[in-house]
Structure formats: structure tokens, C-alpha cells
Tab-separated table of N, CA, C and O in Angstrom:
chain	number	residue	atom	x	y	z
A	1	UNK	N	0.829	22.177	1.276
A	1	UNK	CA	1.874	21.510	2.314
A	1	UNK	C	1.326	20.659	3.120
A	1	UNK	O	0.444	20.788	3.553
A	2	UNK	N	1.490	19.325	3.277
A	2	UNK	CA	0.876	18.395	4.205
A	2	UNK	C	1.301	18.738	5.560
A	2	UNK	O	2.894	18.504	5.566
A	3	UNK	N	0.415	18.698	6.303
A	3	UNK	CA	1.121	18.539	7.990
A	3	UNK	C	0.292	18.056	8.680
A	3	UNK	O	-0.751	17.703	8.459
A	4	UNK	N	0.766	17.171	9.132
A	4	UNK	CA	0.207	16.194	10.537
A	4	UNK	C	1.225	15.976	11.461
A	4	UNK	O	2.323	16.653	11.747
A	5	UNK	N	0.228	16.430	12.621
A	5	UNK	CA	0.896	16.701	14.299
A	5	UNK	C	-0.205	15.884	15.053
A	5	UNK	O	-1.387	15.764	15.338
A	6	UNK	N	0.818	15.225	15.818
A	6	UNK	CA	0.326	14.193	16.486
A	6	UNK	C	0.002	15.058	18.101
A	6	UNK	O	0.771	16.012	18.337
A	7	UNK	N	-1.038	14.180	18.662
A	7	UNK	CA	-1.390	14.654	20.079
A	7	UNK	C	-1.742	13.789	20.883
A	7	UNK	O	-2.487	12.946	20.272
A	8	UNK	N	-2.179	13.850	22.281
A	8	UNK	CA	-2.777	12.792	23.464
A	8	UNK	C	-1.613	11.673	24.230
A	8	UNK	O	-2.035	10.918	24.815
A	9	UNK	N	-0.247	11.539	23.342
A	9	UNK	CA	0.698	11.062	24.345
A	9	UNK	C	0.660	11.175	25.764
A	9	UNK	O	0.071	12.286	26.192
A	10	UNK	N	1.275	10.514	26.730
A	10	UNK	CA	1.739	10.579	28.093
A	10	UNK	C	1.988	9.340	28.570
A	10	UNK	O	2.338	8.191	27.874
A	11	UNK	N	1.986	9.377	29.901
A	11	UNK	CA	2.360	8.237	30.655
A	11	UNK	C	1.075	7.519	31.146
A	11	UNK	O	0.150	8.558	31.692
A	12	UNK	N	1.011	6.128	31.425
A	12	UNK	CA	-0.247	5.297	31.523
A	12	UNK	C	0.716	4.467	32.229
A	12	UNK	O	1.548	3.777	32.264
A	13	UNK	N	-0.472	3.305	33.117
A	13	UNK	CA	0.140	2.356	34.059
A	13	UNK	C	-0.180	1.409	33.115
A	13	UNK	O	-1.290	1.524	32.109
A	14	UNK	N	0.429	-0.026	33.098
A	14	UNK	CA	-0.021	-0.816	32.195
A	14	UNK	C	-1.237	-1.649	32.757
A	14	UNK	O	-2.356	-1.551	33.620
A	15	UNK	N	-2.217	-1.509	31.621
A	15	UNK	CA	-3.811	-1.612	31.148
A	15	UNK	C	-4.712	-0.922	31.511
A	15	UNK	O	-5.586	-0.663	31.307
A	16	UNK	N	-3.840	0.696	31.308
A	16	UNK	CA	-4.467	1.642	31.097
A	16	UNK	C	-4.845	1.898	29.370
A	16	UNK	O	-4.790	1.054	28.815
A	17	UNK	N	-5.118	2.902	29.094
A	17	UNK	CA	-5.710	3.398	28.132
A	17	UNK	C	-4.984	4.691	27.798
A	17	UNK	O	-4.943	5.694	28.269
A	18	UNK	N	-5.469	5.120	26.556
A	18	UNK	CA	-4.700	6.475	25.657
A	18	UNK	C	-5.566	6.660	24.317
A	18	UNK	O	-5.620	5.538	23.635
A	19	UNK	N	-5.802	7.904	24.232
A	19	UNK	CA	-6.379	8.102	22.751
A	19	UNK	C	-5.388	9.057	22.129
A	19	UNK	O	-5.479	10.359	22.456
A	20	UNK	N	-4.845	8.908	21.029
A	20	UNK	CA	-3.814	9.694	20.233
A	20	UNK	C	-4.625	10.243	19.027
A	20	UNK	O	-5.373	9.740	18.585
A	21	UNK	N	-4.324	11.268	18.809
A	21	UNK	CA	-5.300	12.069	17.663
A	21	UNK	C	-3.962	12.789	16.466
A	21	UNK	O	-2.793	12.978	17.275
A	22	UNK	N	-4.228	12.881	15.524
A	22	UNK	CA	-3.640	13.205	14.080
A	22	UNK	C	-4.392	14.243	13.417
A	22	UNK	O	-4.741	13.891	12.650
A	23	UNK	N	-3.940	15.732	13.521
A	23	UNK	CA	-4.590	16.694	12.999
A	23	UNK	C	-4.045	16.795	11.363
A	23	UNK	O	-2.439	16.861	11.544
A	24	UNK	N	-4.533	16.764	10.513
A	24	UNK	CA	-3.874	16.647	8.970
A	24	UNK	C	-4.407	17.989	8.461
A	24	UNK	O	-5.634	18.463	8.278
A	25	UNK	N	-3.425	18.437	7.924
A	25	UNK	CA	-3.758	19.844	6.706
A	25	UNK	C	-3.223	19.440	5.351
A	25	UNK	O	-1.977	18.971	5.138
A	26	UNK	N	-3.690	20.334	4.154
A	26	UNK	CA	-3.144	20.166	2.716
A	26	UNK	C	-3.150	18.943	2.619
A	26	UNK	O	-2.440	19.064	1.217
A	27	UNK	N	-3.875	18.079	2.603
A	27	UNK	CA	-4.175	16.722	2.154
A	27	UNK	C	-4.823	16.524	0.625
A	27	UNK	O	-5.671	17.474	0.574
A	28	UNK	N	-3.842	16.197	-0.493
A	28	UNK	CA	-4.804	16.229	-1.852
A	28	UNK	C	-4.921	14.763	-2.448
A	28	UNK	O	-5.720	14.787	-3.129
A	29	UNK	N	-4.500	13.520	-1.378
A	29	UNK	CA	-4.809	12.571	-2.351
A	29	UNK	C	-6.211	12.487	-1.985
A	29	UNK	O	-7.228	12.611	-1.012
A	30	UNK	N	-6.957	11.686	-3.002
A	30	UNK	CA	-8.260	11.344	-3.194
A	30	UNK	C	-8.892	9.861	-2.604
A	30	UNK	O	-9.900	9.565	-1.926
A	31	UNK	N	-7.896	9.354	-2.824
A	31	UNK	CA	-7.220	7.831	-2.355
A	31	UNK	C	-6.272	7.661	-1.355
A	31	UNK	O	-5.081	7.761	-2.088
A	32	UNK	N	-6.615	7.340	-0.042
A	32	UNK	CA	-5.209	6.976	0.739
A	32	UNK	C	-5.072	6.078	1.421
A	32	UNK	O	-6.194	5.692	2.214
A	33	UNK	N	-4.153	5.965	2.254
A	33	UNK	CA	-4.234	5.458	3.493
A	33	UNK	C	-3.346	6.162	4.461
A	33	UNK	O	-2.815	7.382	4.179
A	34	UNK	N	-4.094	6.031	5.980
A	34	UNK	CA	-3.215	6.844	7.017
A	34	UNK	C	-2.796	5.825	8.161
A	34	UNK	O	-3.613	5.186	8.042
A	35	UNK	N	-1.878	5.914	8.902
A	35	UNK	CA	-1.387	5.017	9.685
A	35	UNK	C	-0.751	5.711	10.712
A	35	UNK	O	-0.384	6.760	10.830
A	36	UNK	N	-0.815	4.591	11.711
A	36	UNK	CA	0.131	5.351	12.824
A	36	UNK	C	1.448	4.137	12.992
A	36	UNK	O	0.935	2.885	12.612
A	37	UNK	N	2.582	4.463	13.438
A	37	UNK	CA	4.037	3.780	13.514
A	37	UNK	C	4.533	4.049	14.934
A	37	UNK	O	3.860	4.822	15.676
A	38	UNK	N	5.295	3.299	15.402
A	38	UNK	CA	6.166	3.427	16.506
A	38	UNK	C	7.307	3.193	16.393
A	38	UNK	O	7.660	2.498	15.480
A	39	UNK	N	8.121	4.115	17.265
A	39	UNK	CA	9.417	3.554	17.079
A	39	UNK	C	10.137	3.558	18.901
A	39	UNK	O	10.132	4.665	19.470
A	40	UNK	N	10.431	2.236	19.242
A	40	UNK	CA	10.947	2.175	20.639
A	40	UNK	C	12.372	2.453	20.882
A	40	UNK	O	12.933	2.446	19.681
A	41	UNK	N	13.099	3.029	21.739
A	41	UNK	CA	14.271	3.359	22.141
A	41	UNK	C	15.335	1.753	21.511
A	41	UNK	O	15.149	0.530	21.820
A	42	UNK	N	15.997	2.262	20.504
A	42	UNK	CA	16.760	0.774	20.120
A	42	UNK	C	16.252	0.021	18.750
A	42	UNK	O	17.090	-1.103	18.914
A	43	UNK	N	15.313	0.036	18.995
A	43	UNK	CA	14.380	-0.405	17.680
A	43	UNK	C	14.236	0.136	16.625
A	43	UNK	O	13.950	1.329	16.563
A	44	UNK	N	13.905	-0.840	15.283
A	44	UNK	CA	13.350	-0.053	14.106
A	44	UNK	C	11.936	0.704	14.417
A	44	UNK	O	11.055	-0.085	15.264
A	45	UNK	N	11.173	1.169	13.263
A	45	UNK	CA	9.961	1.680	13.277
A	45	UNK	C	9.539	0.968	12.826
A	45	UNK	O	9.340	0.203	11.854
A	46	UNK	N	8.084	0.627	13.361
A	46	UNK	CA	7.100	-0.628	12.774
A	46	UNK	C	5.706	-0.035	13.024
A	46	UNK	O	5.240	0.841	13.590
A	47	UNK	N	5.112	-0.751	12.193
A	47	UNK	CA	3.581	0.031	11.531
A	47	UNK	C	2.884	-0.873	12.746
A	47	UNK	O	2.689	-1.906	13.002
A	48	UNK	N	1.804	0.360	13.178
A	48	UNK	CA	0.831	-0.705	14.106
A	48	UNK	C	-0.329	-0.441	13.551
A	48	UNK	O	-1.040	-1.522	13.863
A	49	UNK	N	-0.940	0.419	12.828
A	49	UNK	CA	-2.043	0.359	12.343
A	49	UNK	C	-2.751	1.590	11.192
A	49	UNK	O	-1.921	2.078	10.908
A	50	UNK	N	-3.008	0.668	9.589
A	50	UNK	CA	-3.813	1.428	8.606
A	50	UNK	C	-5.005	1.503	8.691
A	50	UNK	O	-5.842	0.759	8.843
A	51	UNK	N	-5.557	2.840	8.106
A	51	UNK	CA	-7.065	2.714	7.511
A	51	UNK	C	-6.953	3.621	6.476
A	51	UNK	O	-6.386	4.213	5.899
A	52	UNK	N	-7.866	2.924	5.309
A	52	UNK	CA	-8.209	3.542	3.804
A	52	UNK	C	-8.862	4.415	4.077
A	52	UNK	O	-9.687	4.342	5.015
A	53	UNK	N	-9.187	5.344	3.241
A	53	UNK	CA	-9.759	6.594	2.930
A	53	UNK	C	-11.044	5.965	2.801
A	53	UNK	O	-12.344	6.983	3.038
A	54	UNK	N	-11.684	4.725	2.593
A	54	UNK	CA	-12.843	4.467	2.350
A	54	UNK	C	-13.340	3.460	3.697
A	54	UNK	O	-14.410	2.944	3.577
A	55	UNK	N	-12.244	3.218	4.495
A	55	UNK	CA	-12.867	2.542	5.955
A	55	UNK	C	-11.985	1.486	6.421
A	55	UNK	O	-12.098	1.092	7.274
A	56	UNK	N	-11.751	0.310	5.377
A	56	UNK	CA	-10.968	-0.872	5.954
A	56	UNK	C	-9.836	-0.401	6.818
A	56	UNK	O	-9.044	0.638	6.659
A	57	UNK	N	-9.404	-1.313	7.463
A	57	UNK	CA	-8.248	-1.388	8.750
A	57	UNK	C	-7.718	-2.231	8.579
A	57	UNK	O	-7.772	-3.669	8.364
A	58	UNK	N	-6.683	-1.902	8.753
A	58	UNK	CA	-5.260	-3.155	8.888
A	58	UNK	C	-4.316	-3.156	10.400
A	58	UNK	O	-4.116	-1.920	10.592
A	59	UNK	N	-4.035	-4.245	11.019
A	59	UNK	CA	-3.298	-4.247	12.388
A	59	UNK	C	-1.894	-4.738	12.391
A	59	UNK	O	-2.390	-5.826	11.956
A	60	UNK	N	-1.355	-4.702	13.232
A	60	UNK	CA	-0.152	-5.270	13.468
A	60	UNK	C	-0.730	-6.626	14.512
A	60	UNK	O	-1.493	-6.003	15.052
A	61	UNK	N	-0.068	-7.718	14.491
A	61	UNK	CA	-0.479	-8.609	15.049
A	61	UNK	C	-0.624	-8.401	16.714
A	61	UNK	O	-1.447	-8.680	17.534
A	62	UNK	N	0.018	-7.331	16.831
A	62	UNK	CA	1.028	-7.233	18.252
A	62	UNK	C	-0.290	-6.488	19.320
A	62	UNK	O	-0.198	-5.970	20.079
A	63	UNK	N	-0.906	-5.637	18.345
A	63	UNK	CA	-2.000	-4.912	19.184
A	63	UNK	C	-3.291	-5.176	18.637
A	63	UNK	O	-4.472	-4.359	18.836
A	64	UNK	N	-3.886	-6.050	17.929
A	64	UNK	CA	-5.180	-6.547	17.393
A	64	UNK	C	-6.058	-6.916	18.897
A	64	UNK	O	-5.672	-7.302	19.513
A	65	UNK	N	-7.248	-6.204	18.498
A	65	UNK	CA	-7.852	-6.493	19.781
A	65	UNK	C	-7.782	-5.204	21.063
A	65	UNK	O	-8.663	-5.594	21.796
A	66	UNK	N	-6.754	-4.618	20.866
A	66	UNK	CA	-6.451	-3.726	21.849
A	66	UNK	C	-6.357	-2.119	21.438
A	66	UNK	O	-6.772	-1.764	21.999
A	67	UNK	N	-5.917	-2.194	19.908
A	67	UNK	CA	-5.787	-0.625	19.493
A	67	UNK	C	-6.885	-0.599	18.505
A	67	UNK	O	-7.001	-1.470	17.486
A	68	UNK	N	-7.411	0.838	18.432
A	68	UNK	CA	-8.551	0.669	17.468
A	68	UNK	C	-8.000	2.089	16.461
A	68	UNK	O	-8.020	2.773	17.041
A	69	UNK	N	-8.037	1.810	15.375
A	69	UNK	CA	-7.915	3.078	14.197
A	69	UNK	C	-9.279	3.834	13.732
A	69	UNK	O	-10.259	3.137	13.005
A	70	UNK	N	-8.926	5.212	13.764
A	70	UNK	CA	-10.282	5.464	13.186
A	70	UNK	C	-10.071	7.036	12.721
A	70	UNK	O	-8.760	7.215	12.815
A	71	UNK	N	-10.921	7.219	11.816
A	71	UNK	CA	-10.859	8.719	11.249
A	71	UNK	C	-12.079	9.490	11.172
A	71	UNK	O	-13.323	8.918	10.952
A	72	UNK	N	-11.957	10.621	11.541
A	72	UNK	CA	-13.080	11.745	11.350
A	72	UNK	C	-12.879	12.575	10.121
A	72	UNK	O	-12.035	13.754	10.161
A	73	UNK	N	-13.563	12.428	8.862
A	73	UNK	CA	-13.281	12.835	7.648
A	73	UNK	C	-13.613	14.618	8.045
A	73	UNK	O	-12.835	15.153	7.155
A	74	UNK	N	-14.369	14.955	8.732
A	74	UNK	CA	-15.076	16.147	8.958
A	74	UNK	C	-14.132	17.354	9.207
A	74	UNK	O	-13.982	18.286	9.334
A	75	UNK	N	-13.287	16.099	10.034
A	75	UNK	CA	-12.354	17.038	11.446
A	75	UNK	C	-11.032	16.849	10.771
A	75	UNK	O	-9.952	17.402	11.063
A	76	UNK	N	-10.727	16.238	9.563
A	76	UNK	CA	-9.367	15.682	9.252
A	76	UNK	C	-8.303	15.377	9.831
A	76	UNK	O	-7.365	15.612	10.065
A	77	UNK	N	-9.032	14.264	11.002
A	77	UNK	CA	-8.233	13.997	12.282
A	77	UNK	C	-8.546	12.731	11.983
A	77	UNK	O	-9.399	11.816	12.090
A	78	UNK	N	-7.154	11.732	12.527
A	78	UNK	CA	-6.935	10.351	12.624
A	78	UNK	C	-6.694	9.985	14.034
A	78	UNK	O	-6.507	11.081	14.860
A	79	UNK	N	-7.431	9.063	14.860
A	79	UNK	CA	-7.038	8.650	15.821
A	79	UNK	C	-6.687	7.282	15.973
A	79	UNK	O	-6.600	6.205	15.108
A	80	UNK	N	-5.907	7.049	17.066
A	80	UNK	CA	-5.813	5.740	17.832
A	80	UNK	C	-6.036	5.644	18.948
A	80	UNK	O	-5.000	5.848	20.160
A	81	UNK	N	-7.575	4.434	19.149
A	81	UNK	CA	-7.523	4.227	21.030
A	81	UNK	C	-6.755	2.998	20.865
A	81	UNK	O	-6.800	1.920	20.238
A	82	UNK	N	-6.192	3.311	22.119
A	82	UNK	CA	-5.223	2.069	22.783
A	82	UNK	C	-5.856	1.981	23.975
A	82	UNK	O	-5.710	2.443	24.874
A	83	UNK	N	-5.858	0.246	24.004
A	83	UNK	CA	-6.544	-0.018	25.520
A	83	UNK	C	-5.630	-1.166	25.795
A	83	UNK	O	-4.967	-1.502	25.115
A	84	UNK	N	-5.511	-1.581	26.989
A	84	UNK	CA	-5.119	-2.637	27.864
A	84	UNK	C	-3.465	-2.546	27.422
A	84	UNK	O	-2.839	-3.234	26.906
A	85	UNK	N	-2.965	-1.167	27.300
A	85	UNK	CA	-2.033	-1.289	27.180
A	85	UNK	C	-0.599	-1.546	28.298
A	85	UNK	O	-0.749	-2.275	29.282
A	86	UNK	N	0.672	-1.980	27.370
A	86	UNK	CA	1.652	-3.084	28.213
A	86	UNK	C	2.632	-2.033	27.942
A	86	UNK	O	3.021	-0.923	27.214
A	87	UNK	N	3.605	-2.506	28.851
A	87	UNK	CA	4.717	-1.510	29.198
A	87	UNK	C	5.504	-1.668	27.573
A	87	UNK	O	6.134	-0.722	27.324
A	88	UNK	N	5.754	-2.666	26.634
A	88	UNK	CA	5.994	-3.033	25.307
A	88	UNK	C	5.932	-2.286	24.278
A	88	UNK	O	5.819	-2.225	23.542
A	89	UNK	N	4.267	-1.281	24.886
A	89	UNK	CA	3.535	-0.517	23.855
A	89	UNK	C	4.371	0.882	23.803
A	89	UNK	O	4.421	2.058	23.050
A	90	UNK	N	5.547	0.784	25.226
A	90	UNK	CA	6.021	2.319	25.490
A	90	UNK	C	7.063	2.693	23.994
A	90	UNK	O	7.732	2.071	23.786
A	91	UNK	N	6.883	3.981	23.507
A	91	UNK	CA	7.337	4.014	21.820
A	91	UNK	C	6.959	5.724	21.988
A	91	UNK	O	6.024	6.348	22.313
A	92	UNK	N	7.749	6.192	20.697
A	92	UNK	CA	7.139	7.287	20.024
A	92	UNK	C	6.309	6.784	19.341
A	92	UNK	O	6.691	5.880	18.347
A	93	UNK	N	4.950	7.357	18.879
A	93	UNK	CA	4.290	7.085	18.223
A	93	UNK	C	3.982	8.447	16.901
A	93	UNK	O	3.688	9.485	17.457
A	94	UNK	N	4.018	7.793	15.877
A	94	UNK	CA	3.991	8.696	14.671
A	94	UNK	C	2.346	8.503	13.949
A	94	UNK	O	2.421	7.301	13.382
A	95	UNK	N	1.799	9.285	13.210
A	95	UNK	CA	0.894	9.101	12.735
A	95	UNK	C	1.537	10.014	11.259
A	95	UNK	O	2.676	10.112	10.587
A	96	UNK	N	0.844	9.135	10.091
A	96	UNK	CA	1.933	9.007	8.344
A	96	UNK	C	0.481	8.973	7.942
A	96	UNK	O	-0.390	8.378	7.705
A	97	UNK	N	1.191	9.549	6.379
A	97	UNK	CA	0.130	9.336	5.329
A	97	UNK	C	0.593	9.058	4.168
A	97	UNK	O	1.634	9.531	3.515
A	98	UNK	N	-0.491	8.477	3.061
A	98	UNK	CA	0.412	8.123	1.445
A	98	UNK	C	-1.000	7.674	0.469
A	98	UNK	O	-1.996	7.769	1.444
A	99	UNK	N	-0.554	7.714	-0.505
A	99	UNK	CA	-1.432	7.047	-1.277
A	99	UNK	C	-1.527	5.598	-1.386
A	99	UNK	O	-1.037	5.030	-0.729
A	100	UNK	N	-2.364	4.945	-2.037
A	100	UNK	CA	-2.823	3.514	-1.807
A	100	UNK	C	-1.906	2.576	-2.215
A	100	UNK	O	-1.026	3.262	-3.614
A	101	UNK	N	-1.492	1.845	-1.489
A	101	UNK	CA	0.166	1.019	-2.102
A	101	UNK	C	-0.130	-0.006	-1.274
A	101	UNK	O	-0.711	-0.376	-0.263
A	102	UNK	N	0.407	-1.577	-2.029
A	102	UNK	CA	0.551	-2.522	-1.127
A	102	UNK	C	1.350	-2.450	0.077
A	102	UNK	O	1.270	-2.902	1.422
A	103	UNK	N	1.966	-1.844	-0.276
A	103	UNK	CA	3.631	-1.711	0.733
A	103	UNK	C	2.643	-0.616	2.500
A	103	UNK	O	3.005	-0.841	3.305
A	104	UNK	N	1.863	0.292	2.040
A	104	UNK	CA	1.340	0.901	2.745
A	104	UNK	C	0.217	0.335	3.580
A	104	UNK	O	0.264	0.136	4.711
A	105	UNK	N	-0.680	-0.429	2.938
A	105	UNK	CA	-1.479	-1.509	3.343
A	105	UNK	C	-0.872	-2.691	4.273
A	105	UNK	O	-1.625	-2.838	5.171
A	106	UNK	N	0.438	-3.150	4.098
A	106	UNK	CA	1.198	-4.074	4.847
A	106	UNK	C	1.862	-3.399	5.755
A	106	UNK	O	2.793	-3.846	6.767
A	107	UNK	N	1.722	-1.986	5.929
A	107	UNK	CA	2.337	-1.223	7.152
A	107	UNK	C	3.881	-1.054	7.083
A	107	UNK	O	4.584	-1.099	8.021
A	108	UNK	N	4.133	-0.906	5.892
A	108	UNK	CA	5.729	-0.500	5.797
A	108	UNK	C	5.761	0.804	5.362
A	108	UNK	O	5.328	1.100	4.915
A	109	UNK	N	7.084	1.369	6.203
A	109	UNK	CA	6.790	2.307	6.207
A	109	UNK	C	7.287	3.098	5.328
A	109	UNK	O	6.684	4.464	4.837
A	110	UNK	N	7.983	2.651	4.166
A	110	UNK	CA	8.482	3.100	2.821
A	110	UNK	C	6.983	3.445	1.671
A	110	UNK	O	7.120	3.833	0.731
A	111	UNK	N	5.617	2.941	2.355
A	111	UNK	CA	4.703	3.000	1.724
A	111	UNK	C	3.769	4.370	2.066
A	111	UNK	O	2.730	4.658	1.419
A	112	UNK	N	4.483	5.318	2.832
A	112	UNK	CA	3.931	6.263	3.514
A	112	UNK	C	4.864	7.703	3.079
A	112	UNK	O	6.231	7.574	3.227
A	113	UNK	N	4.070	8.568	2.547
A	113	UNK	CA	4.915	10.116	2.226
A	113	UNK	C	5.326	11.138	3.045
A	113	UNK	O	6.179	11.767	2.846
A	114	UNK	N	4.014	11.442	4.133
A	114	UNK	CA	4.262	12.193	4.956
A	114	UNK	C	4.061	11.616	6.500
A	114	UNK	O	3.671	10.789	6.769
A	115	UNK	N	4.772	12.405	7.195
A	115	UNK	CA	4.985	11.678	8.792
A	115	UNK	C	4.910	12.843	9.764
A	115	UNK	O	5.362	14.030	9.180
A	116	UNK	N	4.108	12.645	10.976
A	116	UNK	CA	3.938	13.791	11.698
A	116	UNK	C	5.443	13.977	12.945
A	116	UNK	O	6.305	12.815	12.549
A	117	UNK	N	5.692	14.752	13.532
A	117	UNK	CA	6.479	14.560	14.326
A	117	UNK	C	6.979	13.321	15.529
A	117	UNK	O	7.933	13.396	16.448
A	118	UNK	N	5.592	13.007	15.863
A	118	UNK	CA	5.665	11.908	16.745
A	118	UNK	C	5.135	12.838	18.131
A	118	UNK	O	4.897	13.773	18.592
A	119	UNK	N	4.342	11.605	18.852
A	119	UNK	CA	4.222	11.734	20.314
A	119	UNK	C	4.661	10.822	21.164
A	119	UNK	O	4.528	9.396	20.695
A	120	UNK	N	4.770	10.760	22.434
A	120	UNK	CA	5.565	9.715	23.326
A	120	UNK	C	4.813	9.008	24.069
A	120	UNK	O	3.913	9.978	24.702
A	121	UNK	N	4.595	8.225	24.117
A	121	UNK	CA	3.632	6.870	25.068
A	121	UNK	C	4.337	6.434	25.872
A	121	UNK	O	5.130	5.484	25.434
A	122	UNK	N	4.709	6.270	27.167
A	122	UNK	CA	5.169	5.527	28.377
A	122	UNK	C	4.399	4.768	28.861
A	122	UNK	O	3.235	5.142	29.739
A	123	UNK	N	4.478	3.476	29.220
A	123	UNK	CA	3.304	2.712	29.887
A	123	UNK	C	4.284	1.653	31.066
A	123	UNK	O	5.265	1.357	30.771
A	124	UNK	N	4.374	2.333	32.075
A	124	UNK	CA	4.754	1.275	33.293
A	124	UNK	C	4.014	0.154	33.880
A	124	UNK	O	2.547	0.317	34.138
A	125	UNK	N	4.682	-0.470	34.146
A	125	UNK	CA	4.263	-2.136	34.859
A	125	UNK	C	3.895	-1.602	36.507
A	125	UNK	O	3.971	-0.791	37.040
């Protein structure tokens, strides 16, 4: 059974940095995407970044140049380095995993099969 558990959330001032981690276990896909999504209060869940099992990445326009997604295959861990944080980045951040699909690459939530419980990120001005 696939399990994803996020960590690293917290409170930070505008302009600060955080690094989120997602520990994955029970994964059986040989070709997959892993991604980060976020959901702010009263808003729909939106895709932030996705990484292919072979390395290529894709980002939402709102985070390009500020966020970096990476993975450590030896540790089965996904990361999201978030720099130059803004108050509008405040949300619950979710880790997700799924097989290769166009919808996954386009950061659409129905392209992912498995989700973590989320970790809260709060950015104050």
C-alpha cells in the first residue's frame, strides 16, 4: 500500500524559505510522476510542481524561479524547496504520486492516484 507523508511545513515571514519533504513507501510504479499541490482556504487545490521519475520537472507559473522540486530515490523522498515566499503561498501543501499521464504532467489533480495528508505553510507579511 502506497503511503505518502509530508513534513517541513511551518510559519515564516515573507521572503523566507522552507523545505518540504515527502516520505514515500509501498510504491510500485516503474515510471511515475510525483508532485506537490496546495490548497488555500476557500480555494481549489492547485498544482505547484511535478517531477518525472527520470528527472524532468514542470512548475506552475506562480512558483517558477522560486520553488524547486527534487527527489532522492535512495531515500524514497520528494522535496520542495521554497524560496522568496509570499503571503499568497500560504496553504496546505500535499504530496501526490501517480503513473505517467498527460494530466499529471499538466499538474491536474486527477492525474495522481495517491495523496499525503498535507502540511501547513503560513507566510506572514
